[in-house]
CSV table of C-alpha atoms and ligand atoms in Angstrom, one decimal:
chain,number,residue,atom,x,y,z
C,1,MET,CA,-94.9,-60.0,146.3
C,2,CYS,CA,-97.2,-63.3,145.9
C,3,SER,CA,-97.7,-64.0,148.8
C,4,HIS,CA,-101.3,-63.0,148.9
C,5,THR,CA,-103.8,-63.8,146.6
C,6,HIS,CA,-103.4,-65.3,143.0
C,7,THR,CA,-105.7,-62.2,141.4
C,8,HIS,CA,-103.1,-59.9,142.9
C,9,HIS,CA,-100.1,-61.6,141.3
C,10,ARG,CA,-101.9,-61.7,138.4
C,11,SER,CA,-102.3,-57.6,137.9
C,12,ASN,CA,-98.6,-57.4,137.3
C,13,ASP,CA,-98.6,-59.1,134.1
C,14,ASP,CA,-101.3,-58.3,132.2
C,15,HIS,CA,-103.9,-56.2,132.0
C,16,SER,CA,-106.4,-58.1,133.9
C,17,TYR,CA,-106.4,-56.5,137.3
C,18,PRO,CA,-108.9,-57.8,139.5
C,19,GLU,CA,-111.7,-54.8,138.8
C,20,GLN,CA,-114.9,-55.2,137.8
C,21,LEU,CA,-118.8,-57.1,136.8
C,22,GLY,CA,-121.7,-55.3,137.2
C,23,VAL,CA,-125.2,-57.6,136.6
C,24,PRO,CA,-126.0,-61.0,136.0
C,25,HIS,CA,-127.5,-60.3,132.7
C,26,SER,CA,-126.0,-63.8,130.9
C,27,HIS,CA,-127.8,-65.5,133.8
C,28,ARG,CA,-130.7,-63.7,133.0
C,29,ARG,CA,-130.3,-64.3,129.6
C,30,ASP,CA,-129.9,-68.2,130.5
C,31,PHE,CA,-133.0,-68.2,132.5
C,32,LEU,CA,-135.3,-66.8,129.6
C,33,GLN,CA,-133.7,-69.4,126.9
C,34,LEU,CA,-134.5,-72.0,129.3
C,35,LEU,CA,-138.2,-70.9,129.8
C,36,GLY,CA,-138.6,-70.4,125.7
C,37,ARG,CA,-137.2,-73.8,125.5
C,38,SER,CA,-140.1,-74.9,128.7
C,39,LEU,CA,-142.5,-73.1,126.7
C,40,ALA,CA,-142.9,-75.3,123.7
C,41,GLY,CA,-144.5,-78.0,125.7
C,42,ALA,CA,-146.1,-76.0,128.4
C,43,SER,CA,-150.1,-76.3,128.7
C,44,LEU,CA,-152.0,-72.8,128.3
C,45,LEU,CA,-152.1,-72.2,131.5
C,46,GLU,CA,-148.4,-72.5,132.4
C,47,ALA,CA,-147.3,-70.7,129.3
C,48,GLY,CA,-149.1,-67.9,130.8
C,49,PHE,CA,-147.2,-68.1,133.8
C,50,PHE,CA,-144.5,-68.1,132.1
C,51,ARG,CA,-144.8,-65.4,130.4
C,52,ALA,CA,-145.7,-63.0,133.0
C,53,THR,CA,-142.3,-64.7,134.7
C,54,VAL,CA,-140.1,-63.5,131.2
C,55,ALA,CA,-141.9,-60.1,131.2
C,56,ARG,CA,-141.3,-59.6,135.4
C,57,ALA,CA,-137.4,-60.7,134.4
C,58,GLN,CA,-137.4,-58.2,131.2
C,59,SER,CA,-138.6,-55.0,133.0
C,60,GLN,CA,-136.3,-55.7,135.9
C,61,GLY,CA,-133.5,-56.0,133.4
C,62,ALA,CA,-134.5,-52.5,132.2
C,63,THR,CA,-134.1,-50.6,135.4
C,64,GLU,CA,-130.5,-52.5,136.4
C,65,ARG,CA,-127.8,-50.1,135.6
C,66,MET,CA,-124.0,-51.2,135.2
C,67,PHE,CA,-124.1,-47.4,134.3
C,68,ASP,CA,-123.9,-43.7,135.3
C,69,ILE,CA,-124.5,-41.4,132.4
C,70,GLU,CA,-122.9,-38.1,132.6
C,71,LYS,CA,-123.6,-35.0,130.9
C,72,VAL,CA,-119.9,-33.5,129.3
C,73,ALA,CA,-121.0,-31.4,126.6
C,74,ASP,CA,-123.5,-30.6,124.2
C,75,GLY,CA,-124.2,-34.3,122.2
C,76,VAL,CA,-121.4,-35.2,124.3
C,77,PHE,CA,-122.0,-38.7,127.4
C,78,ALA,CA,-119.8,-40.4,129.5
C,79,ALA,CA,-121.1,-43.7,130.8
C,80,LEU,CA,-119.2,-44.1,134.0
C,81,ALA,CA,-119.1,-48.6,134.8
C,82,HIS,CA,-120.2,-49.1,138.2
C,83,PRO,CA,-117.2,-51.1,140.2
C,84,ALA,CA,-117.9,-55.0,138.9
C,85,ALA,CA,-116.3,-58.3,139.6
C,86,ILE,CA,-115.5,-58.3,136.2
C,87,THR,CA,-114.2,-54.8,135.8
C,88,ASN,CA,-115.8,-52.6,132.6
C,89,CYS,CA,-114.5,-49.8,131.0
C,90,ASN,CA,-116.2,-46.3,130.6
C,91,ALA,CA,-117.6,-45.9,127.4
C,92,ALA,CA,-117.7,-42.0,125.5
C,93,ILE,CA,-120.9,-41.1,123.8
C,94,PHE,CA,-121.0,-38.7,120.8
C,95,VAL,CA,-123.9,-37.6,119.4
C,96,ASN,CA,-124.1,-36.8,115.4
C,97,SER,CA,-126.9,-35.5,113.3
C,98,ASP,CA,-128.2,-38.9,113.0
C,99,HIS,CA,-126.4,-41.3,114.3
C,100,LEU,CA,-124.5,-41.7,117.7
C,101,VAL,CA,-120.9,-42.7,117.9
C,102,VAL,CA,-119.7,-44.8,121.2
C,103,VAL,CA,-115.9,-45.4,122.2
C,104,ASP,CA,-115.0,-48.5,123.9
C,105,ALA,CA,-117.6,-52.3,124.6
C,106,HIS,CA,-117.1,-53.4,128.3
C,107,SER,CA,-115.7,-56.9,129.5
C,108,LYS,CA,-119.2,-58.8,127.4
C,109,PRO,CA,-121.8,-58.8,125.4
C,110,SER,CA,-124.5,-58.2,128.0
C,111,ALA,CA,-122.5,-55.2,129.4
C,112,ALA,CA,-122.5,-53.8,126.0
C,113,ALA,CA,-126.1,-54.4,125.1
C,114,ALA,CA,-127.2,-53.1,128.2
C,115,LEU,CA,-125.6,-49.6,128.2
C,116,ILE,CA,-126.8,-49.5,124.5
C,117,ALA,CA,-130.6,-50.1,126.1
C,118,GLN,CA,-129.6,-47.6,129.1
C,119,ILE,CA,-128.5,-45.2,125.9
C,120,LYS,CA,-131.5,-45.2,123.9
C,121,ARG,CA,-133.7,-44.3,127.5
C,122,ASP,CA,-131.2,-42.0,128.8
C,123,VAL,CA,-129.2,-40.5,125.7
C,124,SER,CA,-131.2,-40.7,122.8
C,125,THR,CA,-133.3,-42.6,120.3
C,126,LEU,CA,-130.7,-42.4,117.4
C,127,PRO,CA,-129.1,-45.2,116.3
C,128,VAL,CA,-125.5,-45.8,117.3
C,129,ARG,CA,-123.9,-46.8,113.5
C,130,TYR,CA,-119.7,-46.4,114.7
C,131,LEU,CA,-118.1,-48.1,117.8
C,132,VAL,CA,-114.5,-47.3,118.3
C,133,ASN,CA,-112.3,-49.5,120.0
C,134,THR,CA,-109.2,-47.0,121.4
C,135,HIS,CA,-107.2,-50.4,122.1
C,136,PHE,CA,-107.2,-54.7,122.1
C,137,HIS,CA,-107.8,-55.0,125.6
C,138,TYR,CA,-110.3,-57.2,126.4
C,139,ASP,CA,-112.5,-55.0,129.0
C,140,HIS,CA,-112.8,-52.7,125.8
C,141,THR,CA,-113.9,-55.1,123.0
C,142,GLN,CA,-115.3,-58.3,124.0
C,143,GLY,CA,-118.5,-56.0,124.1
C,144,ASP,CA,-118.4,-55.5,120.4
C,145,PRO,CA,-120.4,-58.9,119.2
C,146,ALA,CA,-123.5,-56.2,120.5
C,147,TYR,CA,-123.0,-53.8,118.8
C,148,LYS,CA,-121.7,-55.8,115.5
C,149,LYS,CA,-125.5,-57.7,115.6
C,150,GLN,CA,-126.8,-54.1,116.0
C,151,GLY,CA,-125.1,-53.6,111.9
C,152,VAL,CA,-122.9,-50.9,114.3
C,153,LYS,CA,-119.4,-50.9,112.1
C,154,ILE,CA,-117.0,-51.1,114.5
C,155,ILE,CA,-113.5,-48.9,113.4
C,156,ALA,CA,-110.3,-49.3,115.3
C,157,SER,CA,-106.4,-48.5,114.4
C,158,GLU,CA,-104.3,-51.5,112.3
C,159,MET,CA,-102.4,-52.6,114.7
C,160,THR,CA,-105.5,-52.6,117.7
C,161,LYS,CA,-107.0,-54.9,114.8
C,162,ARG,CA,-103.9,-56.7,115.1
C,163,LEU,CA,-103.5,-57.4,118.8
C,164,ILE,CA,-106.7,-58.3,119.3
C,165,GLN,CA,-107.0,-60.8,116.7
C,166,GLU,CA,-103.1,-62.1,118.2
C,167,HIS,CA,-104.2,-62.1,121.7
C,168,SER,CA,-107.9,-62.0,122.3
C,169,ARG,CA,-108.2,-65.6,123.2
C,170,ASN,CA,-105.6,-65.7,125.3
C,171,ARG,CA,-106.6,-62.8,127.5
C,172,LEU,CA,-110.2,-64.4,127.4
C,173,LYS,CA,-108.8,-67.5,128.9
C,174,ASP,CA,-106.5,-65.0,131.9
C,175,SER,CA,-109.8,-63.3,132.9
C,176,LEU,CA,-112.0,-66.8,132.8
C,177,ASP,CA,-108.6,-68.6,135.1
C,178,GLY,CA,-109.0,-65.7,137.1
C,179,VAL,CA,-112.3,-66.1,138.3
C,180,ALA,CA,-111.6,-69.9,140.8
C,181,PRO,CA,-109.4,-67.6,143.0
C,182,MET,CA,-111.6,-64.6,142.9
C,183,LEU,CA,-114.5,-67.1,144.1
C,184,ASP,CA,-111.9,-68.1,146.5
C,185,VAL,CA,-111.4,-65.5,148.9
C,186,LEU,CA,-115.2,-64.0,148.1
C,187,ARG,CA,-115.8,-67.3,149.8
C,188,LYS,CA,-113.4,-67.2,152.6
C,189,ARG,CA,-114.9,-63.5,153.1
C,190,LEU,CA,-118.2,-64.5,153.0
C,191,ALA,CA,-118.1,-67.0,155.9
C,192,LYS,CA,-116.4,-64.7,158.3
C,193,ALA,CA,-119.2,-62.3,157.4
C,194,THR,CA,-121.6,-61.4,159.9
C,195,ALA,CA,-123.7,-58.4,158.8
C,196,ALA,CA,-125.9,-58.0,156.3
C,197,ALA,CA,-124.4,-55.6,154.2
C,198,ASP,CA,-121.6,-57.4,153.6
C,199,ARG,CA,-122.7,-61.1,152.9
C,200,ASN,CA,-125.5,-59.3,150.1
C,201,TRP,CA,-122.3,-58.0,148.6
C,202,CYS,CA,-120.0,-61.2,148.5
C,203,ASN,CA,-122.9,-63.5,147.3
C,204,ASP,CA,-123.2,-60.3,144.6
C,205,GLN,CA,-119.6,-60.5,143.5
C,206,ILE,CA,-120.1,-64.2,143.1
C,207,ARG,CA,-122.7,-64.3,141.7
C,208,GLN,CA,-121.3,-61.5,138.9
C,209,LEU,CA,-118.5,-63.7,138.7
C,210,GLN,CA,-120.1,-67.4,137.6
C,211,SER,CA,-122.8,-65.1,135.3
C,212,TYR,CA,-119.7,-63.8,133.1
C,213,VAL,CA,-118.2,-67.2,132.7
C,214,THR,CA,-121.6,-68.5,132.2
C,215,GLU,CA,-121.7,-65.8,129.1
C,216,MET,CA,-117.8,-66.0,128.1
C,217,LYS,CA,-118.1,-69.8,127.9
C,218,ALA,CA,-119.5,-69.6,124.2
C,219,TYR,CA,-117.8,-66.4,123.5
C,220,ALA,CA,-116.4,-65.4,119.8
C,221,PRO,CA,-114.8,-62.2,119.1
C,222,GLU,CA,-115.2,-59.8,116.2
C,223,LEU,CA,-112.9,-57.9,114.7
C,224,PRO,CA,-112.9,-54.2,113.3
C,225,ASP,CA,-114.6,-53.4,110.2
C,226,ILE,CA,-112.8,-50.7,109.6
C,227,THR,CA,-109.0,-49.8,109.9
C,228,PHE,CA,-106.1,-47.2,109.3
C,229,GLU,CA,-102.8,-46.4,110.1
C,230,LYS,CA,-102.4,-43.3,112.4
C,231,THR,CA,-105.8,-41.1,111.5
C,232,TYR,CA,-108.9,-41.2,110.2
C,233,VAL,CA,-112.0,-39.0,110.7
C,234,LEU,CA,-116.1,-39.3,110.6
C,235,ARG,CA,-117.8,-36.1,109.7
C,236,ASP,CA,-121.0,-34.7,110.0
C,237,ARG,CA,-122.3,-31.3,110.4
C,238,ALA,CA,-122.9,-31.5,114.4
C,239,GLN,CA,-119.2,-32.3,114.6
C,240,GLU,CA,-115.9,-33.7,113.3
C,241,LEU,CA,-114.3,-36.4,115.1
C,242,HIS,CA,-111.0,-37.4,114.9
C,243,LEU,CA,-109.8,-40.8,116.1
C,244,GLU,CA,-106.0,-40.6,116.2
C,245,PHE,CA,-102.5,-42.3,117.0
C,246,ARG,CA,-100.8,-40.1,119.4
C,247,GLY,CA,-98.1,-42.3,119.6
C,248,ARG,CA,-97.3,-45.9,121.7
C,249,ALA,CA,-98.9,-45.6,125.7
C,250,HIS,CA,-100.7,-48.2,127.1
C,251,THR,CA,-100.4,-50.1,124.5
C,252,GLY,CA,-99.1,-50.0,121.2
C,253,SER,CA,-101.8,-49.1,119.6
C,254,ASP,CA,-103.9,-46.2,122.0
C,255,VAL,CA,-106.2,-44.4,120.0
C,256,VAL,CA,-107.8,-41.0,121.3
C,257,VAL,CA,-111.0,-39.6,119.9
C,258,TYR,CA,-111.4,-36.5,119.6
C,259,SER,CA,-114.6,-33.6,118.9
C,260,PRO,CA,-112.9,-29.9,118.2
C,261,GLN,CA,-116.2,-28.8,117.9
C,262,ARG,CA,-117.2,-29.8,121.5
C,263,ARG,CA,-113.5,-29.4,123.2
C,264,ALA,CA,-113.7,-33.4,124.2
C,265,VAL,CA,-110.9,-36.1,123.9
C,266,ALA,CA,-111.6,-40.0,124.9
C,267,THR,CA,-108.5,-40.9,125.8
C,268,GLY,CA,-109.2,-44.6,126.1
C,269,ASP,CA,-107.0,-46.3,128.9
C,270,MET,CA,-104.1,-43.9,128.0
C,271,ILE,CA,-105.4,-41.4,130.7
C,272,SER,CA,-107.3,-41.7,133.6
C,273,GLY,CA,-108.4,-41.5,137.0
C,274,PHE,CA,-106.1,-44.6,138.1
C,275,LEU,CA,-102.9,-46.0,138.0
C,276,PRO,CA,-103.1,-47.3,135.1
C,277,ALA,CA,-102.2,-51.4,133.6
C,278,MET,CA,-98.8,-50.7,132.5
C,279,GLY,CA,-98.3,-55.0,131.3
C,280,ASP,CA,-98.8,-53.9,127.9
C,281,GLY,CA,-97.3,-50.6,127.8
C,282,TYR,CA,-94.4,-48.4,126.7
C,283,PRO,CA,-93.1,-46.4,129.5
C,284,ARG,CA,-90.7,-44.2,128.6
C,285,GLU,CA,-92.8,-42.9,125.4
C,286,TRP,CA,-95.8,-42.4,127.6
C,287,PRO,CA,-95.3,-39.2,128.9
C,288,ALA,CA,-95.1,-37.5,125.8
C,289,SER,CA,-97.9,-39.4,123.8
C,290,ILE,CA,-100.0,-37.7,127.2
C,291,ASP,CA,-98.3,-34.4,126.0
C,292,SER,CA,-99.0,-34.7,122.6
C,293,VAL,CA,-103.3,-35.2,123.4
C,294,GLY,CA,-102.5,-33.0,125.9
C,295,GLN,CA,-101.6,-30.2,122.8
C,296,MET,CA,-105.4,-31.3,121.3
C,297,GLU,CA,-107.5,-28.3,122.0
C,298,SER,CA,-109.4,-29.3,125.0
C,299,GLN,CA,-110.9,-28.8,128.0
C,300,PHE,CA,-112.9,-32.6,128.8
C,301,LEU,CA,-111.2,-35.9,129.5
C,302,LEU,CA,-113.5,-38.6,128.7
C,303,THR,CA,-111.2,-41.7,130.2
C,304,GLY,CA,-111.3,-44.9,130.2
C,305,HIS,CA,-111.6,-45.5,133.8
C,306,GLY,CA,-112.8,-43.3,136.2
C,307,PRO,CA,-113.8,-40.2,136.3
C,308,VAL,CA,-114.4,-37.2,133.1
C,309,HIS,CA,-111.6,-34.9,133.8
C,310,ARG,CA,-113.3,-31.2,133.4
C,311,ASN,CA,-109.2,-29.6,133.0
C,312,HIS,CA,-105.8,-31.1,132.4
C,313,ASP,CA,-104.2,-30.7,135.8
C,314,ARG,CA,-104.8,-34.7,136.5
C,315,ARG,CA,-104.0,-35.4,133.1
C,316,ILE,CA,-100.3,-33.9,133.6
C,317,GLN,CA,-100.5,-35.8,137.3
C,318,LEU,CA,-100.5,-39.0,135.7
C,319,ARG,CA,-97.9,-37.7,133.3
C,320,ASN,CA,-95.7,-37.1,135.9
C,321,TYR,CA,-96.1,-40.0,137.7
C,322,ILE,CA,-95.6,-42.6,134.9
C,323,ALA,CA,-92.2,-40.4,133.9
C,324,GLU,CA,-91.0,-40.4,137.2
C,325,LEU,CA,-91.8,-43.7,138.2
C,326,THR,CA,-90.2,-44.5,135.3
C,327,GLY,CA,-87.1,-43.0,135.9
C,328,MET,CA,-86.8,-44.3,139.0
C,329,VAL,CA,-86.7,-47.9,138.0
C,330,ASP,CA,-84.5,-47.3,135.2
C,331,ALA,CA,-81.9,-46.1,137.3
C,332,GLY,CA,-82.7,-48.7,139.7
C,333,LYS,CA,-82.3,-51.4,137.0
C,334,ARG,CA,-79.1,-49.7,135.9
C,335,ALA,CA,-78.0,-50.1,139.5
C,336,GLY,CA,-78.6,-53.9,139.3
C,337,LYS,CA,-81.8,-54.1,141.6
C,338,THR,CA,-84.0,-56.7,141.0
C,339,SER,CA,-87.4,-56.1,140.3
C,340,VAL,CA,-88.8,-56.9,144.1
C,341,ASP,CA,-86.2,-55.2,145.4
C,342,LEU,CA,-87.9,-51.6,143.8
C,343,GLN,CA,-91.6,-53.4,144.4
C,344,LYS,CA,-90.0,-52.8,148.6
C,345,THR,CA,-88.0,-49.3,148.3
C,346,ILE,CA,-90.6,-47.4,146.0
C,347,THR,CA,-93.7,-46.6,147.7
C,348,VAL,CA,-96.7,-44.3,147.5
C,349,ALA,CA,-94.2,-42.0,150.1
C,350,SER,CA,-91.5,-41.9,147.9
C,351,LEU,CA,-92.7,-40.5,144.7
C,352,LYS,CA,-92.8,-36.6,144.8
C,353,SER,CA,-95.7,-37.3,141.7
C,354,MET,CA,-97.9,-38.9,143.9
C,355,GLN,CA,-97.9,-36.1,146.7
C,356,ALA,CA,-98.0,-33.5,144.4
C,357,ASN,CA,-101.7,-31.6,144.8
C,358,GLY,CA,-103.0,-34.9,147.0
C,359,TYR,CA,-102.8,-36.5,143.6
C,360,ALA,CA,-102.4,-40.0,145.8
C,361,LYS,CA,-105.5,-39.7,147.5
C,362,TYR,CA,-107.5,-38.7,144.2
C,363,VAL,CA,-106.2,-42.1,142.7
C,364,SER,CA,-106.6,-43.8,145.6
C,365,ASP,CA,-110.4,-42.5,146.5
C,366,ASN,CA,-111.3,-42.9,142.5
C,367,LEU,CA,-109.8,-47.2,142.8
C,368,ASN,CA,-112.4,-47.4,145.8
C,369,LYS,CA,-115.1,-45.9,144.6
C,370,PHE,CA,-114.9,-47.7,140.9
C,371,THR,CA,-113.0,-51.0,141.2
C,372,VAL,CA,-113.5,-54.0,143.1
C,373,TYR,CA,-110.5,-55.0,144.4
C,374,LEU,CA,-110.1,-58.3,146.6
C,375,GLY,CA,-106.6,-58.1,147.4
C,376,ASN,CA,-105.0,-57.2,151.7
C,377,LYS,CA,-103.4,-54.3,151.2
C,378,THR,CA,-105.0,-51.2,149.3
C,379,PRO,CA,-105.8,-51.0,145.7
C,380,LEU,CA,-103.3,-47.7,145.5
C,381,GLU,CA,-100.4,-49.8,146.7
C,382,ASP,CA,-101.0,-53.0,144.7
C,383,ARG,CA,-101.2,-50.8,141.8
C,384,LEU,CA,-98.1,-49.2,142.5
C,385,VAL,CA,-96.3,-52.3,142.6
C,386,GLY,CA,-97.7,-53.8,139.8
C,387,ASN,CA,-96.4,-50.9,137.6
C,388,VAL,CA,-92.9,-50.9,139.3
C,389,ASP,CA,-92.9,-54.9,137.9
C,390,ALA,CA,-94.7,-53.8,134.4
C,391,ILE,CA,-91.9,-50.9,133.9
C,392,TYR,CA,-89.4,-52.8,135.0
C,393,LYS,CA,-90.0,-55.4,132.3
C,394,ASN,CA,-91.1,-53.6,129.5
C,395,LEU,CA,-88.6,-50.7,129.7
C,396,ASP,CA,-86.3,-51.4,126.8
C,397,ARG,CA,-88.8,-53.4,124.9
C,398,ALA,CA,-88.5,-52.3,120.8
K,401,ZN,ZN1,-109.5,-50.2,130.3
K,402,ZN,ZN1,-106.2,-50.9,129.1
């Protein structure tokens, strides 16, 4: 199954799907630093020119958008990440009486900084006091330094902190190593593209990838400031926020953030509108963990990727998909089939959970809308293949 792009292959064994990055903020920052250095030796006239250029670059930055912010309930907002060459997660924003709590921090500090600025403009001028990392994945934690720089306290579970310590360096390296093959695909596509829109799209993706590499070359991870075992409560006049571990699922330590007053749960990647990455997952335990989150009295699910869920239908479909697929892979493995055998026989059409109530179309539409896909099947088929392989490997992990 590795006959096509390298990026596709990578989706099988880790979380680094080739979905993602938005805007060349790091590029702009380098540009500004360069201008700053040049200023030292410039004449007054030149300095005036440079200042105007800097002001223009900054004002352009102010209008660039990497997220759409959507009001979910009173004091609850979802920041939905635009599709990008290096995936950014969504963020959830909870407005408390004199501060904000943000959940999850994207794949690079400049994306987190862009969201902080957008929150100030579009949501509230109150300062962010806490950032929660739902789990250790790079597309949820690599923006942490931007929050830390502003004095924000980062909260995560003990286990997530341990997983960040253990994996952050390798996962960053994986994401950087993934750039060259993606550039390769994009340059080939660019060479064949004739429509201006296609050429612009390819050039924009290439620019995003290059700016990611530039920004992340000197990246130093930050660790959470506050950690907890299973539960942590942030009390405020506006609402209580319950940070809870409800069982292993997408990783060994997924935490959800629940506001009983607003009937809203930020779910991280345990629940989303995509087919999830399962490379770090616990397929046998995942459905029960989703059930447990479903028992929280809530209406709104703010997911790590894709749209806000305004009822529980899609949550249940995801749960059924994971349970059904795990059952099929389990049976196949017991019957002596290899992962590659099963990747061929388990298809979207063969899964009852995919056919029920348009679930396959729902997921496919979300992937098309929210991700960048460089393979040559469909993102839905690719992710199913990745899920079969990940379940095969992870079925009986301790
Ligand atoms: Zn994610
Ligand atoms: Zn994840």
